[in-house]
Coordinates of C-alpha atoms in Angstrom, one line a residue:
Chain A
G1 CA -107.3 -79.7 45.8
Q2 CA -106.4 -79.7 42.1
Q3 CA -107.1 -83.0 40.4
L4 CA -106.1 -84.3 37.0
N5 CA -108.2 -87.1 35.5
Q6 CA -106.3 -89.2 33.0
S7 CA -107.8 -91.7 30.5
P8 CA -107.8 -94.4 29.7
Q9 CA -106.6 -96.1 32.8
S10 CA -104.9 -98.8 30.8
M11 CA -104.4 -99.9 27.2
F12 CA -103.4 -103.2 25.8
I13 CA -102.3 -102.9 22.1
Q14 CA -100.4 -104.6 19.4
E15 CA -97.0 -103.5 18.3
G16 CA -97.3 -100.9 15.5
E17 CA -100.6 -99.5 16.6
D18 CA -101.1 -95.8 17.5
V19 CA -102.0 -94.8 21.0
S20 CA -103.8 -91.8 22.4
M21 CA -104.3 -90.7 26.0
N22 CA -105.6 -87.5 27.5
C23 CA -105.7 -85.6 30.7
T24 CA -108.4 -83.1 31.9
S25 CA -108.4 -80.8 34.9
S26 CA -110.9 -78.5 36.6
S27 CA -108.1 -76.0 37.1
I28 CA -106.0 -74.0 34.6
F29 CA -102.3 -74.8 34.3
N30 CA -99.6 -72.8 32.7
T31 CA -97.6 -75.8 31.8
W32 CA -98.5 -79.4 30.9
L33 CA -95.9 -82.2 31.0
W34 CA -96.0 -85.8 30.1
Y35 CA -93.8 -88.3 31.9
K36 CA -93.1 -92.0 31.5
Q37 CA -92.4 -94.3 34.4
D38 CA -90.8 -97.7 34.1
P39 CA -91.2 -100.2 36.9
G40 CA -89.1 -99.3 39.9
E41 CA -87.9 -96.1 38.5
G42 CA -88.7 -92.4 38.7
P43 CA -90.7 -90.5 36.2
V44 CA -88.8 -89.3 33.1
L45 CA -90.0 -86.3 31.2
L46 CA -91.1 -86.9 27.6
I47 CA -92.7 -83.7 26.5
A48 CA -93.3 -80.2 28.0
L49 CA -95.9 -77.8 26.7
Y50 CA -95.8 -74.1 27.7
K51 CA -98.5 -72.4 25.6
A52 CA -102.2 -73.0 25.1
G53 CA -102.7 -74.6 21.7
E54 CA -99.1 -75.7 21.4
L55 CA -98.5 -78.9 19.6
T56 CA -95.1 -80.5 20.2
S57 CA -93.4 -83.7 18.9
N58 CA -90.6 -85.8 20.2
G59 CA -89.9 -88.6 17.8
R60 CA -93.0 -90.8 17.7
L61 CA -94.6 -88.8 20.5
T62 CA -96.9 -85.8 19.9
A63 CA -98.6 -83.8 22.7
Q64 CA -100.9 -80.9 22.6
F65 CA -101.7 -78.2 25.2
G66 CA -105.5 -77.6 25.1
T67 CA -106.7 -74.2 24.2
T68 CA -108.7 -73.9 27.5
R69 CA -105.5 -74.7 29.4
K70 CA -107.4 -77.4 31.2
D71 CA -106.5 -80.4 29.1
S72 CA -103.8 -82.1 27.1
F73 CA -103.3 -85.2 25.0
L74 CA -100.4 -87.5 24.2
N75 CA -100.2 -89.6 21.0
I76 CA -97.7 -92.3 20.4
S77 CA -97.4 -93.5 16.8
A78 CA -96.3 -97.0 15.7
S79 CA -95.9 -98.3 19.2
I80 CA -93.0 -100.7 20.0
P81 CA -92.5 -103.0 22.9
S82 CA -90.2 -100.6 24.8
D83 CA -93.1 -98.1 25.0
V84 CA -94.5 -100.3 27.8
G85 CA -94.9 -98.4 31.0
I86 CA -97.1 -95.9 32.9
Y87 CA -97.6 -92.5 31.4
F88 CA -98.5 -89.6 33.6
C89 CA -99.6 -86.2 32.7
A90 CA -98.7 -83.4 35.1
G91 CA -99.8 -79.8 35.3
Q92 CA -97.8 -77.0 36.7
S93 CA -99.0 -73.6 37.8
L94 CA -96.2 -71.0 37.7
G95 CA -95.6 -68.3 40.1
G96 CA -94.5 -68.3 43.7
A97 CA -91.6 -70.3 45.0
T98 CA -93.1 -73.7 44.5
N99 CA -94.1 -74.5 40.9
K100 CA -95.1 -77.9 42.1
L101 CA -96.4 -80.6 39.7
I102 CA -99.8 -82.1 40.1
F103 CA -99.8 -85.6 38.5
G104 CA -102.6 -87.3 36.7
T105 CA -103.8 -90.8 37.6
G106 CA -101.7 -92.5 35.0
T107 CA -102.2 -94.7 31.9
L108 CA -100.7 -98.1 31.9
L109 CA -99.6 -99.1 28.4
A110 CA -98.9 -102.7 27.4
V111 CA -97.6 -103.5 23.9
Q112 CA -97.8 -107.0 22.6
P113 CA -95.1 -107.8 20.0
Chain B
E1 CA -75.3 -86.3 32.4
P2 CA -76.1 -84.9 35.9
E3 CA -78.7 -86.8 37.9
V4 CA -80.5 -86.8 41.2
T5 CA -79.4 -89.7 43.3
Q6 CA -81.3 -91.2 46.2
T7 CA -80.4 -93.6 49.0
P8 CA -81.3 -96.1 50.1
S9 CA -83.0 -97.7 47.1
H10 CA -85.1 -99.8 49.5
Q11 CA -85.6 -99.6 53.2
V12 CA -87.7 -102.0 55.4
T13 CA -88.6 -100.7 58.8
Q14 CA -90.8 -101.5 61.8
M15 CA -93.8 -99.4 62.5
G16 CA -92.9 -96.6 64.8
Q17 CA -89.3 -96.4 63.8
E18 CA -87.7 -93.3 62.4
V19 CA -86.5 -93.3 58.8
I20 CA -84.3 -90.9 56.9
L21 CA -84.3 -90.9 53.1
R22 CA -81.4 -89.1 51.5
C23 CA -81.1 -87.3 48.2
V24 CA -78.3 -85.6 46.4
P25 CA -79.9 -83.1 44.0
I26 CA -78.2 -81.9 40.8
S27 CA -75.5 -79.5 41.9
N28 CA -76.6 -76.2 40.5
H29 CA -80.3 -76.7 41.2
L30 CA -82.1 -74.4 43.6
Y31 CA -85.5 -75.9 44.1
F32 CA -86.0 -79.3 45.8
Y33 CA -89.0 -81.5 46.2
W34 CA -90.2 -84.8 47.7
Y35 CA -93.0 -86.7 46.1
R36 CA -94.6 -90.0 47.1
Q37 CA -96.1 -92.8 45.2
I38 CA -98.1 -95.5 46.9
L39 CA -97.9 -98.7 44.9
G40 CA -100.2 -98.6 41.9
Q41 CA -101.2 -95.0 42.5
K42 CA -100.2 -91.6 41.1
V43 CA -97.3 -89.5 42.2
E44 CA -98.2 -87.1 45.0
F45 CA -96.5 -83.9 46.0
L46 CA -95.2 -83.8 49.6
V47 CA -93.1 -80.7 50.0
S48 CA -91.0 -78.1 48.2
F49 CA -87.9 -76.5 49.6
Y50 CA -86.2 -73.3 48.4
N51 CA -83.7 -70.9 50.0
N52 CA -83.2 -73.2 53.0
E53 CA -86.9 -73.3 53.9
I54 CA -90.1 -75.1 53.1
S55 CA -92.0 -73.2 50.4
E56 CA -95.0 -75.4 50.3
K57 CA -96.2 -78.6 51.8
S58 CA -99.2 -80.8 51.1
E59 CA -101.7 -82.2 53.7
I60 CA -99.8 -85.5 53.6
F61 CA -96.7 -83.7 55.0
D62 CA -97.8 -83.7 58.7
D63 CA -95.8 -83.3 61.8
Q64 CA -94.2 -86.7 61.4
F65 CA -92.4 -85.5 58.3
S66 CA -89.5 -83.1 58.2
V67 CA -86.9 -82.0 55.6
E68 CA -83.4 -80.7 55.9
R69 CA -80.6 -79.6 53.7
P70 CA -77.8 -80.2 56.3
D71 CA -74.9 -79.3 53.9
G72 CA -74.5 -78.0 50.4
S73 CA -75.3 -81.2 48.7
N74 CA -77.8 -83.4 50.6
F75 CA -81.5 -83.0 51.0
T76 CA -83.2 -85.4 53.4
L77 CA -86.7 -86.5 54.3
K78 CA -87.3 -87.7 57.8
I79 CA -90.3 -89.6 59.0
R80 CA -90.2 -89.6 62.7
S81 CA -92.5 -92.5 63.6
T82 CA -93.5 -94.5 60.6
K83 CA -96.9 -95.9 60.0
L84 CA -98.0 -98.8 57.8
E85 CA -99.5 -96.3 55.3
D86 CA -96.2 -94.6 54.9
S87 CA -95.1 -97.6 52.7
A88 CA -94.5 -96.1 49.3
M89 CA -91.9 -95.0 46.8
Y90 CA -90.4 -91.6 47.7
F91 CA -89.0 -89.5 44.9
C92 CA -86.7 -86.6 45.3
A93 CA -86.6 -84.0 42.5
S94 CA -84.8 -80.8 41.8
R95 CA -84.7 -78.1 39.2
T96 CA -83.4 -74.6 38.4
R97 CA -85.9 -72.7 36.4
G98 CA -87.0 -75.4 34.0
E99 CA -87.4 -79.1 33.9
L100 CA -87.9 -81.1 37.1
F101 CA -85.5 -84.0 37.3
F102 CA -86.5 -87.0 39.4
G103 CA -84.3 -89.5 41.2
E104 CA -85.0 -93.2 40.9
G105 CA -86.8 -93.3 44.2
S106 CA -86.4 -94.9 47.6
R107 CA -88.9 -97.7 48.3
L108 CA -90.0 -97.7 52.0
T109 CA -91.7 -100.7 53.4
V110 CA -93.2 -100.4 56.9
L111 CA -94.0 -103.6 58.6

């Protein structure tokens, strides 16, 4: 089945540092999404990307949809303690009745004040 | 803001027992999903439901699993005879055409 490889697996950084994580796939996706999951909660959408090459920002977050449609990255600038959590990329192939998401393996982010 | 709600938040059950996890999707949404997340692992697709029938299911969703939309608001996941490896967080999600909204999850612990 489709697999999304996400790296790094975990990051331990100081408050104020910038963070970068990426996701690669062997399959093409029409849409890339980035979610954040806090402990004991469901994933919350951060950024959605709909076109190859698209670069989108949401506050301190910036994400790009790779031109091959097989990869995406997420950057967080000037990290703060509340950025702590697990970040998942997800790919979506449109068409049909499903449009299910395939999730990446996750990046655990720890921010030390 | 509309949200997907799930009950129970946590259920502990004995192996072999039946479990029903309940979800109330956002009211005007048409597509419904169940995902599973084993502790420390990624979120995995289980099943999608549209127009009162399953539109796709993963290899995880075997004969022990079933879904129902018994009325206009609830969407349930039933596990007929739970196994230890069914212990996980189960997330319900719904959407219309765009963003997928997730509930906060139901934690299932099978002893």
